PDB file of C-alpha atoms in Angstrom:
ATOM      1  CA  MET A   1     -18.268  15.824  10.172  1.00 63.00           C
ATOM      2  CA  VAL A   2     -21.003  14.127  12.349  1.00 67.00           C
ATOM      3  CA  ALA A   3     -22.714  12.823   9.030  1.00 64.00           C
ATOM      4  CA  PHE A   4     -19.374  11.651   7.545  1.00 64.00           C
ATOM      5  CA  LEU A   5     -18.696   9.718  10.824  1.00 75.00           C
ATOM      6  CA  ARG A   6     -22.253   7.973  10.826  1.00 75.00           C
ATOM      7  CA  LEU A   7     -21.851   6.806   7.206  1.00 71.00           C
ATOM      8  CA  ALA A   8     -18.182   5.703   7.930  1.00 73.00           C
ATOM      9  CA  LEU A   9     -19.527   3.519  10.762  1.00 80.00           C
ATOM     10  CA  ARG A  10     -22.287   2.182   8.810  1.00 78.00           C
ATOM     11  CA  ARG A  11     -19.503   0.830   5.878  1.00 76.00           C
ATOM     12  CA  VAL A  12     -17.372  -0.502   8.633  1.00 77.00           C
ATOM     13  CA  ALA A  13     -20.194  -2.122  10.484  1.00 80.00           C
ATOM     14  CA  MET A  14     -21.068  -4.004   7.299  1.00 81.00           C
ATOM     15  CA  MET A  15     -17.550  -5.524   6.722  1.00 81.00           C
ATOM     16  CA  PRO A  16     -18.204  -8.220   9.348  1.00 83.00           C
ATOM     17  CA  VAL A  17     -21.182  -9.422   7.556  1.00 84.00           C
ATOM     18  CA  MET A  18     -19.452  -9.270   4.102  1.00 84.00           C
ATOM     19  CA  VAL A  19     -16.328 -11.456   5.345  1.00 82.00           C
ATOM     20  CA  LEU A  20     -18.857 -14.005   6.450  1.00 84.00           C
ATOM     21  CA  GLY A  21     -20.396 -14.088   2.994  1.00 84.00           C
ATOM     22  CA  ILE A  22     -16.973 -14.355   1.400  1.00 83.00           C
ATOM     23  CA  ALA A  23     -15.792 -17.163   3.491  1.00 83.00           C
ATOM     24  CA  LEU A  24     -18.928 -18.985   2.667  1.00 85.00           C
ATOM     25  CA  LEU A  25     -18.627 -18.434  -0.992  1.00 84.00           C
ATOM     26  CA  VAL A  26     -14.801 -19.357  -0.994  1.00 82.00           C
ATOM     27  CA  PHE A  27     -15.339 -22.428   1.325  1.00 81.00           C
ATOM     28  CA  VAL A  28     -18.571 -23.930  -0.658  1.00 82.00           C
ATOM     29  CA  VAL A  29     -16.681 -23.345  -4.075  1.00 79.00           C
ATOM     30  CA  LEU A  30     -13.625 -25.165  -3.022  1.00 76.00           C
ATOM     31  CA  GLN A  31     -15.678 -28.371  -1.662  1.00 74.00           C
ATOM     32  CA  PHE A  32     -16.212 -28.880  -5.201  1.00 73.00           C
ATOM     33  CA  SER A  33     -12.642 -29.554  -6.076  1.00 70.00           C
ATOM     34  CA  PRO A  34     -11.932 -32.973  -7.315  1.00 69.00           C
ATOM     35  CA  THR A  35      -8.736 -33.171  -5.113  1.00 70.00           C
ATOM     36  CA  ASP A  36      -9.258 -35.553  -1.969  1.00 67.00           C
ATOM     37  CA  PRO A  37      -7.182 -33.835   1.114  1.00 70.00           C
ATOM     38  CA  ALA A  38      -6.810 -37.092   2.687  1.00 69.00           C
ATOM     39  CA  TYR A  39      -4.652 -38.791  -0.248  1.00 63.00           C
ATOM     40  CA  ASN A  40      -3.158 -35.326  -0.707  1.00 65.00           C
ATOM     41  CA  ALA A  41      -1.675 -35.400   2.819  1.00 65.00           C
ATOM     42  CA  LEU A  42      -1.064 -39.323   2.795  1.00 65.00           C
ATOM     43  CA  GLY A  43      -0.139 -39.944  -0.968  1.00 64.00           C
ATOM     44  CA  GLU A  44      -1.893 -41.857  -3.600  1.00 65.00           C
ATOM     45  CA  SER A  45      -0.871 -45.145  -2.341  1.00 69.00           C
ATOM     46  CA  ALA A  46      -2.539 -44.737   0.949  1.00 69.00           C
ATOM     47  CA  SER A  47      -5.043 -47.635   1.647  1.00 75.00           C
ATOM     48  CA  PRO A  48      -8.724 -46.888   2.162  1.00 75.00           C
ATOM     49  CA  GLU A  49      -8.549 -47.596   6.139  1.00 76.00           C
ATOM     50  CA  ALA A  50      -5.731 -44.988   6.222  1.00 76.00           C
ATOM     51  CA  ARG A  51      -7.749 -42.531   4.128  1.00 73.00           C
ATOM     52  CA  ALA A  52     -10.887 -43.120   6.492  1.00 78.00           C
ATOM     53  CA  ALA A  53      -8.715 -42.672   9.800  1.00 79.00           C
ATOM     54  CA  PHE A  54      -7.300 -39.289   8.242  1.00 73.00           C
ATOM     55  CA  ALA A  55     -11.024 -38.388   6.869  1.00 72.00           C
ATOM     56  CA  GLU A  56     -12.379 -38.937  10.584  1.00 74.00           C
ATOM     57  CA  ALA A  57      -9.711 -37.431  12.482  1.00 70.00           C
ATOM     58  CA  ASN A  58     -10.001 -34.098  10.412  1.00 70.00           C
ATOM     59  CA  GLY A  59     -13.596 -34.100   9.913  1.00 70.00           C
ATOM     60  CA  LEU A  60     -13.454 -34.407   6.124  1.00 71.00           C
ATOM     61  CA  ASP A  61     -16.588 -36.763   5.990  1.00 71.00           C
ATOM     62  CA  ASP A  62     -18.647 -34.347   8.217  1.00 75.00           C
ATOM     63  CA  PRO A  63     -21.638 -32.662   6.909  1.00 79.00           C
ATOM     64  CA  LEU A  64     -21.206 -29.427   4.746  1.00 77.00           C
ATOM     65  CA  PRO A  65     -22.849 -27.111   7.627  1.00 83.00           C
ATOM     66  CA  VAL A  66     -20.715 -28.847  10.393  1.00 81.00           C
ATOM     67  CA  ARG A  67     -17.430 -28.265   8.210  1.00 81.00           C
ATOM     68  CA  TYR A  68     -18.295 -24.762   7.392  1.00 83.00           C
ATOM     69  CA  PHE A  69     -18.722 -23.654  11.085  1.00 84.00           C
ATOM     70  CA  ALA A  70     -15.592 -25.539  12.045  1.00 83.00           C
ATOM     71  CA  PHE A  71     -14.096 -23.532   9.168  1.00 81.00           C
ATOM     72  CA  LEU A  72     -15.382 -20.279  10.621  1.00 84.00           C
ATOM     73  CA  GLY A  73     -14.351 -21.113  14.346  1.00 83.00           C
ATOM     74  CA  ASP A  74     -10.672 -21.794  12.966  1.00 81.00           C
ATOM     75  CA  LEU A  75     -10.825 -18.487  10.943  1.00 82.00           C
ATOM     76  CA  LEU A  76     -11.937 -16.389  13.985  1.00 82.00           C
ATOM     77  CA  ARG A  77      -8.945 -17.920  15.903  1.00 81.00           C
ATOM     78  CA  GLY A  78      -6.631 -17.003  12.727  1.00 79.00           C
ATOM     79  CA  ASP A  79      -6.130 -20.853  11.931  1.00 80.00           C
ATOM     80  CA  LEU A  80      -6.198 -21.202   8.112  1.00 80.00           C
ATOM     81  CA  GLY A  81      -4.767 -24.796   8.534  1.00 77.00           C
ATOM     82  CA  VAL A  82      -1.813 -26.414   7.617  1.00 77.00           C
ATOM     83  CA  THR A  83      -0.112 -26.937   4.117  1.00 77.00           C
ATOM     84  CA  MET A  84       0.111 -30.600   2.797  1.00 71.00           C
ATOM     85  CA  SER A  85       3.961 -30.608   1.751  1.00 66.00           C
ATOM     86  CA  PRO A  86       5.928 -29.543   3.522  1.00 68.00           C
ATOM     87  CA  SER A  87       3.554 -29.561   6.655  1.00 73.00           C
ATOM     88  CA  GLN A  88       3.497 -25.577   7.693  1.00 80.00           C
ATOM     89  CA  PRO A  89       0.687 -23.227   8.952  1.00 84.00           C
ATOM     90  CA  VAL A  90      -1.211 -21.628   6.052  1.00 85.00           C
ATOM     91  CA  ALA A  91      -1.238 -18.541   7.912  1.00 86.00           C
ATOM     92  CA  ASP A  92       2.761 -18.439   8.146  1.00 88.00           C
ATOM     93  CA  ARG A  93       2.986 -18.703   4.460  1.00 88.00           C
ATOM     94  CA  ILE A  94       0.594 -15.909   3.746  1.00 89.00           C
ATOM     95  CA  ALA A  95       2.358 -13.803   6.506  1.00 89.00           C
ATOM     96  CA  THR A  96       5.518 -14.280   4.363  1.00 89.00           C
ATOM     97  CA  ALA A  97       3.806 -13.866   0.876  1.00 89.00           C
ATOM     98  CA  PHE A  98       1.297 -11.343   1.201  1.00 90.00           C
ATOM     99  CA  PRO A  99       3.639  -8.386   2.092  1.00 90.00           C
ATOM    100  CA  LEU A 100       5.202  -8.496  -1.037  1.00 91.00           C
ATOM    101  CA  THR A 101       1.893  -8.563  -3.035  1.00 90.00           C
ATOM    102  CA  LEU A 102       0.740  -5.794  -0.973  1.00 89.00           C
ATOM    103  CA  GLN A 103       4.104  -3.748  -1.710  1.00 90.00           C
ATOM    104  CA  LEU A 104       3.714  -4.702  -5.636  1.00 91.00           C
ATOM    105  CA  THR A 105      -0.264  -3.784  -5.770  1.00 89.00           C
ATOM    106  CA  LEU A 106       0.413  -0.205  -3.794  1.00 89.00           C
ATOM    107  CA  LEU A 107       3.466   0.678  -5.959  1.00 92.00           C
ATOM    108  CA  GLY A 108       1.603  -0.076  -9.133  1.00 91.00           C
ATOM    109  CA  LEU A 109      -1.439   1.690  -7.658  1.00 89.00           C
ATOM    110  CA  ALA A 110       0.786   4.694  -7.074  1.00 91.00           C
ATOM    111  CA  LEU A 111       2.062   4.881 -10.518  1.00 92.00           C
ATOM    112  CA  ALA A 112      -1.281   4.172 -12.113  1.00 91.00           C
ATOM    113  CA  VAL A 113      -2.651   7.319 -10.072  1.00 90.00           C
ATOM    114  CA  VAL A 114       0.156   9.551 -10.884  1.00 92.00           C
ATOM    115  CA  LEU A 115       0.079   8.716 -14.739  1.00 92.00           C
ATOM    116  CA  ALA A 116      -3.764   8.714 -15.055  1.00 91.00           C
ATOM    117  CA  LEU A 117      -3.633  12.339 -13.361  1.00 90.00           C
ATOM    118  CA  VAL A 118      -1.008  13.573 -15.583  1.00 90.00           C
ATOM    119  CA  PHE A 119      -2.271  12.179 -18.749  1.00 90.00           C
ATOM    120  CA  GLY A 120      -6.044  12.982 -17.949  1.00 88.00           C
ATOM    121  CA  VAL A 121      -5.327  16.421 -17.093  1.00 88.00           C
ATOM    122  CA  LEU A 122      -3.169  17.235 -19.645  1.00 89.00           C
ATOM    123  CA  SER A 123      -5.660  15.714 -22.267  1.00 89.00           C
ATOM    124  CA  ALA A 124      -8.297  17.650 -20.864  1.00 87.00           C
ATOM    125  CA  VAL A 125      -6.329  20.807 -20.734  1.00 86.00           C
ATOM    126  CA  TYR A 126      -5.211  20.519 -24.617  1.00 87.00           C
ATOM    127  CA  ARG A 127      -8.458  19.001 -25.547  1.00 86.00           C
ATOM    128  CA  ASP A 128      -8.943  18.178 -29.133  1.00 82.00           C
ATOM    129  CA  ARG A 129      -5.242  19.128 -29.978  1.00 87.00           C
ATOM    130  CA  TRP A 130      -2.413  17.121 -30.887  1.00 86.00           C
ATOM    131  CA  PRO A 131      -1.403  16.193 -27.258  1.00 83.00           C
ATOM    132  CA  ASP A 132      -5.149  15.221 -26.354  1.00 85.00           C
ATOM    133  CA  GLN A 133      -5.079  12.908 -29.743  1.00 87.00           C
ATOM    134  CA  VAL A 134      -1.615  11.316 -28.561  1.00 89.00           C
ATOM    135  CA  PHE A 135      -2.764  10.682 -25.192  1.00 86.00           C
ATOM    136  CA  ARG A 136      -6.006   9.245 -26.150  1.00 86.00           C
ATOM    137  CA  VAL A 137      -4.437   6.654 -28.606  1.00 88.00           C
ATOM    138  CA  LEU A 138      -1.900   5.670 -25.732  1.00 87.00           C
ATOM    139  CA  SER A 139      -4.752   5.252 -23.353  1.00 87.00           C
ATOM    140  CA  MET A 140      -6.573   3.004 -25.716  1.00 87.00           C
ATOM    141  CA  ALA A 141      -3.361   0.782 -26.688  1.00 86.00           C
ATOM    142  CA  GLY A 142      -2.936   0.511 -22.596  1.00 86.00           C
ATOM    143  CA  ILE A 143      -6.576  -0.719 -22.175  1.00 85.00           C
ATOM    144  CA  ALA A 144      -6.383  -3.225 -25.021  1.00 85.00           C
ATOM    145  CA  LEU A 145      -2.950  -4.726 -24.016  1.00 84.00           C
ATOM    146  CA  PRO A 146      -3.333  -7.198 -20.798  1.00 85.00           C
ATOM    147  CA  SER A 147      -0.862  -6.681 -18.062  1.00 86.00           C
ATOM    148  CA  PHE A 148       0.692  -9.900 -18.387  1.00 86.00           C
ATOM    149  CA  TRP A 149       1.712  -9.149 -22.027  1.00 89.00           C
ATOM    150  CA  ILE A 150       2.913  -5.657 -20.870  1.00 91.00           C
ATOM    151  CA  GLY A 151       5.034  -7.380 -18.535  1.00 90.00           C
ATOM    152  CA  VAL A 152       6.647  -9.866 -21.313  1.00 90.00           C
ATOM    153  CA  LEU A 153       7.250  -6.823 -23.702  1.00 91.00           C
ATOM    154  CA  LEU A 154       9.055  -4.551 -20.559  1.00 92.00           C
ATOM    155  CA  ILE A 155      11.337  -7.701 -19.900  1.00 93.00           C
ATOM    156  CA  GLN A 156      12.286  -7.865 -23.625  1.00 91.00           C
ATOM    157  CA  GLN A 157      12.783  -4.410 -23.840  1.00 90.00           C
ATOM    158  CA  PHE A 158      14.305  -3.064 -20.665  1.00 92.00           C
ATOM    159  CA  ALA A 159      15.668  -6.392 -19.129  1.00 89.00           C
ATOM    160  CA  LEU A 160      16.977  -8.200 -22.151  1.00 89.00           C
ATOM    161  CA  ASN A 161      17.837  -5.729 -25.005  1.00 89.00           C
ATOM    162  CA  MET A 162      18.541  -2.810 -22.860  1.00 87.00           C
ATOM    163  CA  PRO A 163      19.755  -4.430 -19.260  1.00 86.00           C
ATOM    164  CA  LEU A 164      18.362  -1.608 -16.931  1.00 88.00           C
ATOM    165  CA  PHE A 165      16.431  -3.914 -14.718  1.00 90.00           C
ATOM    166  CA  PRO A 166      16.427  -7.639 -13.609  1.00 90.00           C
ATOM    167  CA  THR A 167      14.348 -10.047 -15.594  1.00 88.00           C
ATOM    168  CA  GLY A 168      12.773 -11.213 -12.362  1.00 86.00           C
ATOM    169  CA  GLY A 169      13.553 -12.240  -8.709  1.00 87.00           C
ATOM    170  CA  TYR A 170      13.119  -9.991  -5.324  1.00 89.00           C
ATOM    171  CA  VAL A 171      15.398  -8.213  -3.226  1.00 88.00           C
ATOM    172  CA  ASN A 172      13.972  -7.191   0.353  1.00 87.00           C
ATOM    173  CA  PRO A 173      13.914  -3.495   0.776  1.00 88.00           C
ATOM    174  CA  ALA A 174      15.569  -3.959   4.188  1.00 85.00           C
ATOM    175  CA  ASP A 175      18.386  -5.389   2.315  1.00 87.00           C
ATOM    176  CA  SER A 176      18.709  -2.669  -0.403  1.00 88.00           C
ATOM    177  CA  PHE A 177      16.237  -0.094  -1.142  1.00 90.00           C
ATOM    178  CA  SER A 178      17.772   0.481  -4.660  1.00 89.00           C
ATOM    179  CA  GLY A 179      17.842  -3.052  -5.480  1.00 90.00           C
ATOM    180  CA  TRP A 180      14.065  -3.534  -4.383  1.00 92.00           C
ATOM    181  CA  LEU A 181      13.076  -0.587  -6.455  1.00 91.00           C
ATOM    182  CA  GLU A 182      14.598  -2.079  -9.424  1.00 91.00           C
ATOM    183  CA  SER A 183      13.192  -5.431  -9.003  1.00 91.00           C
ATOM    184  CA  MET A 184       9.749  -4.013  -8.521  1.00 92.00           C
ATOM    185  CA  THR A 185       9.627  -1.344 -11.109  1.00 93.00           C
ATOM    186  CA  LEU A 186       8.666  -3.471 -14.167  1.00 94.00           C
ATOM    187  CA  PRO A 187       6.354  -5.638 -12.446  1.00 93.00           C
ATOM    188  CA  ALA A 188       4.491  -2.525 -10.969  1.00 93.00           C
ATOM    189  CA  LEU A 189       4.460  -0.860 -14.515  1.00 93.00           C
ATOM    190  CA  SER A 190       3.047  -4.076 -15.857  1.00 92.00           C
ATOM    191  CA  LEU A 191      -0.018  -3.651 -13.410  1.00 91.00           C
ATOM    192  CA  ALA A 192       0.134   0.051 -13.472  1.00 91.00           C
ATOM    193  CA  LEU A 193      -0.066   0.655 -17.191  1.00 91.00           C
ATOM    194  CA  PRO A 194      -3.824  -0.679 -18.067  1.00 90.00           C
ATOM    195  CA  VAL A 195      -5.171   0.887 -14.877  1.00 90.00           C
ATOM    196  CA  ALA A 196      -3.528   4.295 -15.602  1.00 91.00           C
ATOM    197  CA  SER A 197      -4.760   4.377 -19.048  1.00 90.00           C
ATOM    198  CA  SER A 198      -8.505   3.417 -17.969  1.00 89.00           C
ATOM    199  CA  LEU A 199      -8.358   6.019 -15.163  1.00 90.00           C
ATOM    200  CA  ALA A 200      -6.937   8.530 -17.538  1.00 89.00           C
ATOM    201  CA  ARG A 201     -10.098   8.484 -19.887  1.00 89.00           C
ATOM    202  CA  LEU A 202     -12.065   8.867 -16.756  1.00 89.00           C
ATOM    203  CA  VAL A 203     -10.033  11.965 -15.499  1.00 89.00           C
ATOM    204  CA  ARG A 204     -10.232  13.579 -19.039  1.00 89.00           C
ATOM    205  CA  THR A 205     -13.840  13.056 -19.292  1.00 87.00           C
ATOM    206  CA  SER A 206     -14.743  14.392 -15.797  1.00 87.00           C
ATOM    207  CA  MET A 207     -12.163  17.520 -16.685  1.00 87.00           C
ATOM    208  CA  VAL A 208     -13.732  18.239 -19.671  1.00 87.00           C
ATOM    209  CA  THR A 209     -17.089  18.139 -18.059  1.00 86.00           C
ATOM    210  CA  GLU A 210     -16.099  20.408 -15.322  1.00 83.00           C
ATOM    211  CA  LEU A 211     -14.127  22.904 -17.413  1.00 82.00           C
ATOM    212  CA  ASP A 212     -17.404  23.591 -19.409  1.00 82.00           C
ATOM    213  CA  ARG A 213     -19.304  24.696 -16.133  1.00 82.00           C
ATOM    214  CA  ASP A 214     -20.328  28.234 -15.655  1.00 82.00           C
ATOM    215  CA  TYR A 215     -18.060  28.503 -12.306  1.00 83.00           C
ATOM    216  CA  VAL A 216     -14.730  28.093 -14.462  1.00 80.00           C
ATOM    217  CA  ARG A 217     -15.924  30.555 -17.022  1.00 82.00           C
ATOM    218  CA  THR A 218     -16.457  32.877 -14.013  1.00 83.00           C
ATOM    219  CA  ALA A 219     -13.211  32.125 -12.498  1.00 80.00           C
ATOM    220  CA  ARG A 220     -11.374  32.713 -15.867  1.00 81.00           C
ATOM    221  CA  GLY A 221     -13.159  35.761 -16.459  1.00 81.00           C
ATOM    222  CA  SER A 222     -12.182  37.226 -12.693  1.00 80.00           C
ATOM    223  CA  GLY A 223      -8.628  36.326 -13.590  1.00 79.00           C
ATOM    224  CA  LEU A 224      -7.645  33.908 -11.457  1.00 80.00           C
ATOM    225  CA  PRO A 225      -4.215  31.921 -12.428  1.00 82.00           C
ATOM    226  CA  PRO A 226      -4.767  28.762 -14.461  1.00 80.00           C
ATOM    227  CA  PHE A 227      -3.182  26.611 -11.969  1.00 80.00           C
ATOM    228  CA  LEU A 228      -5.699  27.511  -9.237  1.00 82.00           C
ATOM    229  CA  ILE A 229      -8.637  26.839 -11.704  1.00 80.00           C
ATOM    230  CA  ILE A 230      -7.184  23.308 -12.548  1.00 82.00           C
ATOM    231  CA  ARG A 231      -6.788  22.385  -8.791  1.00 80.00           C
ATOM    232  CA  SER A 232     -10.444  23.382  -8.165  1.00 79.00           C
ATOM    233  CA  VAL A 233     -11.734  21.598 -11.304  1.00 82.00           C
ATOM    234  CA  LEU A 234      -9.619  18.718 -10.687  1.00 80.00           C
ATOM    235  CA  ARG A 235     -11.103  18.213  -7.036  1.00 78.00           C
ATOM    236  CA  ASN A 236     -14.688  18.001  -8.362  1.00 77.00           C
ATOM    237  CA  ALA A 237     -13.563  15.861 -11.315  1.00 79.00           C
ATOM    238  CA  LEU A 238     -12.311  13.099  -9.286  1.00 77.00           C
ATOM    239  CA  VAL A 239     -15.319  12.005  -7.964  1.00 74.00           C
ATOM    240  CA  THR A 240     -16.172   9.684 -10.791  1.00 75.00           C
ATOM    241  CA  PRO A 241     -12.691   7.981 -10.917  1.00 79.00           C
ATOM    242  CA  LEU A 242     -12.606   7.525  -7.163  1.00 74.00           C
ATOM    243  CA  THR A 243     -15.865   5.264  -7.512  1.00 73.00           C
ATOM    244  CA  VAL A 244     -13.890   2.939  -9.905  1.00 78.00           C
ATOM    245  CA  LEU A 245     -10.563   3.005  -8.006  1.00 76.00           C
ATOM    246  CA  GLY A 246     -11.590   0.362  -5.569  1.00 70.00           C
ATOM    247  CA  VAL A 247     -12.434  -1.947  -8.307  1.00 73.00           C
ATOM    248  CA  LYS A 248      -9.593  -1.199 -10.115  1.00 80.00           C
ATOM    249  CA  VAL A 249      -7.423  -2.170  -6.860  1.00 79.00           C
ATOM    250  CA  GLY A 250      -9.035  -5.373  -6.809  1.00 74.00           C
ATOM    251  CA  TYR A 251      -8.195  -5.916 -10.601  1.00 77.00           C
ATOM    252  CA  MET A 252      -4.639  -5.308  -9.649  1.00 82.00           C
ATOM    253  CA  LEU A 253      -4.644  -7.733  -6.672  1.00 79.00           C
ATOM    254  CA  SER A 254      -5.973 -10.528  -8.865  1.00 75.00           C
ATOM    255  CA  GLY A 255      -3.522  -9.401 -11.636  1.00 79.00           C
ATOM    256  CA  ALA A 256      -0.629  -9.393  -9.161  1.00 81.00           C
ATOM    257  CA  VAL A 257      -0.952 -13.225  -9.313  1.00 79.00           C
ATOM    258  CA  VAL A 258      -0.060 -13.643 -12.903  1.00 84.00           C
ATOM    259  CA  ILE A 259       2.425 -10.817 -12.884  1.00 90.00           C
ATOM    260  CA  GLU A 260       4.348 -12.536  -9.789  1.00 88.00           C
ATOM    261  CA  ALA A 261       4.567 -15.648 -11.723  1.00 85.00           C
ATOM    262  CA  ILE A 262       6.002 -14.051 -14.852  1.00 89.00           C
ATOM    263  CA  PHE A 263       8.680 -11.922 -12.678  1.00 91.00           C
ATOM    264  CA  ASP A 264       9.422 -14.992 -10.329  1.00 87.00           C
ATOM    265  CA  LEU A 265       8.452 -13.058  -7.242  1.00 89.00           C
ATOM    266  CA  PRO A 266       7.492 -14.936  -4.013  1.00 89.00           C
ATOM    267  CA  GLY A 267       4.007 -13.514  -3.339  1.00 87.00           C
ATOM    268  CA  MET A 268       0.456 -14.433  -3.092  1.00 88.00           C
ATOM    269  CA  GLY A 269       0.577 -15.669  -6.860  1.00 83.00           C
ATOM    270  CA  LYS A 270       3.028 -18.272  -6.047  1.00 84.00           C
ATOM    271  CA  LEU A 271       1.293 -19.547  -3.185  1.00 86.00           C
ATOM    272  CA  ILE A 272      -1.866 -19.789  -5.299  1.00 85.00           C
ATOM    273  CA  LEU A 273      -0.015 -21.725  -8.032  1.00 84.00           C
ATOM    274  CA  GLU A 274       1.779 -23.862  -5.644  1.00 82.00           C
ATOM    275  CA  GLY A 275      -1.590 -24.847  -4.198  1.00 82.00           C
ATOM    276  CA  VAL A 276      -3.500 -25.476  -7.249  1.00 79.00           C
ATOM    277  CA  ASN A 277      -0.427 -27.529  -8.617  1.00 78.00           C
ATOM    278  CA  GLY A 278      -0.135 -29.460  -5.632  1.00 75.00           C
ATOM    279  CA  GLY A 279      -4.010 -29.930  -5.088  1.00 74.00           C
ATOM    280  CA  ASP A 280      -3.693 -28.297  -1.658  1.00 77.00           C
ATOM    281  CA  VAL A 281      -7.019 -26.890  -1.033  1.00 78.00           C
ATOM    282  CA  GLY A 282      -6.603 -25.300   2.470  1.00 80.00           C
ATOM    283  CA  LEU A 283      -3.392 -23.297   1.064  1.00 84.00           C
ATOM    284  CA  VAL A 284      -5.683 -22.272  -1.917  1.00 84.00           C
ATOM    285  CA  GLN A 285      -8.622 -21.527   0.169  1.00 84.00           C
ATOM    286  CA  GLY A 286      -6.397 -19.485   2.557  1.00 86.00           C
ATOM    287  CA  THR A 287      -4.903 -17.196   0.000  1.00 88.00           C
ATOM    288  CA  VAL A 288      -8.050 -16.610  -1.883  1.00 85.00           C
ATOM    289  CA  LEU A 289      -9.675 -15.743   1.182  1.00 87.00           C
ATOM    290  CA  THR A 290      -6.894 -13.364   2.374  1.00 87.00           C
ATOM    291  CA  ILE A 291      -6.879 -11.689  -1.167  1.00 85.00           C
ATOM    292  CA  ALA A 292     -10.664 -11.156  -1.203  1.00 83.00           C
ATOM    293  CA  ILE A 293     -10.877  -9.742   2.429  1.00 84.00           C
ATOM    294  CA  ALA A 294      -7.909  -7.156   1.302  1.00 84.00           C
ATOM    295  CA  PHE A 295     -10.188  -6.310  -1.672  1.00 81.00           C
ATOM    296  CA  LEU A 296     -13.064  -5.659   0.667  1.00 82.00           C
ATOM    297  CA  VAL A 297     -10.979  -3.531   3.093  1.00 82.00           C
ATOM    298  CA  VAL A 298      -9.588  -1.625   0.064  1.00 79.00           C
ATOM    299  CA  ASN A 299     -13.278  -0.742  -1.289  1.00 76.00           C
ATOM    300  CA  VAL A 300     -14.349   0.437   2.282  1.00 78.00           C
ATOM    301  CA  VAL A 301     -11.290   2.607   2.371  1.00 78.00           C
ATOM    302  CA  VAL A 302     -11.959   3.988  -1.367  1.00 73.00           C
ATOM    303  CA  ASP A 303     -15.696   4.778  -0.161  1.00 73.00           C
ATOM    304  CA  LEU A 304     -14.565   6.690   2.821  1.00 75.00           C
ATOM    305  CA  LEU A 305     -12.413   8.686   0.639  1.00 72.00           C
ATOM    306  CA  TYR A 306     -15.582   9.271  -1.821  1.00 69.00           C
ATOM    307  CA  LEU A 307     -17.283  10.536   1.059  1.00 70.00           C
ATOM    308  CA  LEU A 308     -14.584  13.005   1.976  1.00 70.00           C
ATOM    309  CA  VAL A 309     -14.119  14.168  -1.839  1.00 64.00           C
ATOM    310  CA  ASN A 310     -18.215  14.442  -2.249  1.00 62.00           C
ATOM    311  CA  PRO A 311     -19.760  15.917   0.862  1.00 60.00           C
ATOM    312  CA  ARG A 312     -23.091  16.183  -1.424  1.00 58.00           C
ATOM    313  CA  ILE A 313     -23.597  12.294  -0.619  1.00 54.00           C
ATOM    314  CA  ARG A 314     -23.437  12.733   3.140  1.00 51.00           C
ATOM    315  CA  THR A 315     -26.862  13.642   3.638  1.00 51.00           C
ATOM    316  CA  VAL A 316     -28.026  10.555   1.649  1.00 49.00           C
TER     317      VAL A 316
END
């Protein structure tokens, strides 16, 4: 336990450094945007004098290091700036949109993990038999199809041909949990299926490797029930999939941007598209930075889970 706490503290202590690096990268990249924030705020018909006064008041013409440190100071205070039109705090817009993106990502992740475990374990148990062949073909198809295309197919089949789910829109779970579940099922499946397909192949490979080890043959020879053997093997086999899970969550966070646009969900994806289409650098900067930090936090959590599942690396 002491070794686990030491490694956990080490992971957490690195987070502020990583956040500074992410903030620097996002800030520098968006400085190359051809959009002029002054003309976005004042309008394209603004005079050069008005533009110069706005730039001076907001530090737009200051040297890049000065603007970066000012940006960091605002970030530490939780100030991500103000949107151009309408004029609203970026943090308030993100506070409204991010919970929906988080709901979609977590629901998609839960579906992906369940599907990956079921298909991966069954494929390994029935290795080289017809269930294994069927699951392998399905997983290859799931990996090949991008999430946005799966979303379109799901809308066509289950919202238009068979109207079981709505084509889009969002229902707050506080208003109706069943309505929320209906509105989130197809978007979550769109995110989950490619990830589940990839993870299922990893689970199958790890399970097959573990099932061929000597301790499994010994357990079978001792007459242990198959359920207990599979449960023990699964814990050892989850080490490799867990190392990939953090990256997959990042993929789902970024994929949610496109899925939200397809299903008309008012999440972070809608904010990013709004910022890009409107040339609102501050809004894009705030949303991208929030998603990047969320990705970082998720990876740290997955690292800690990896330490719990694989005690051998605690001595490293």
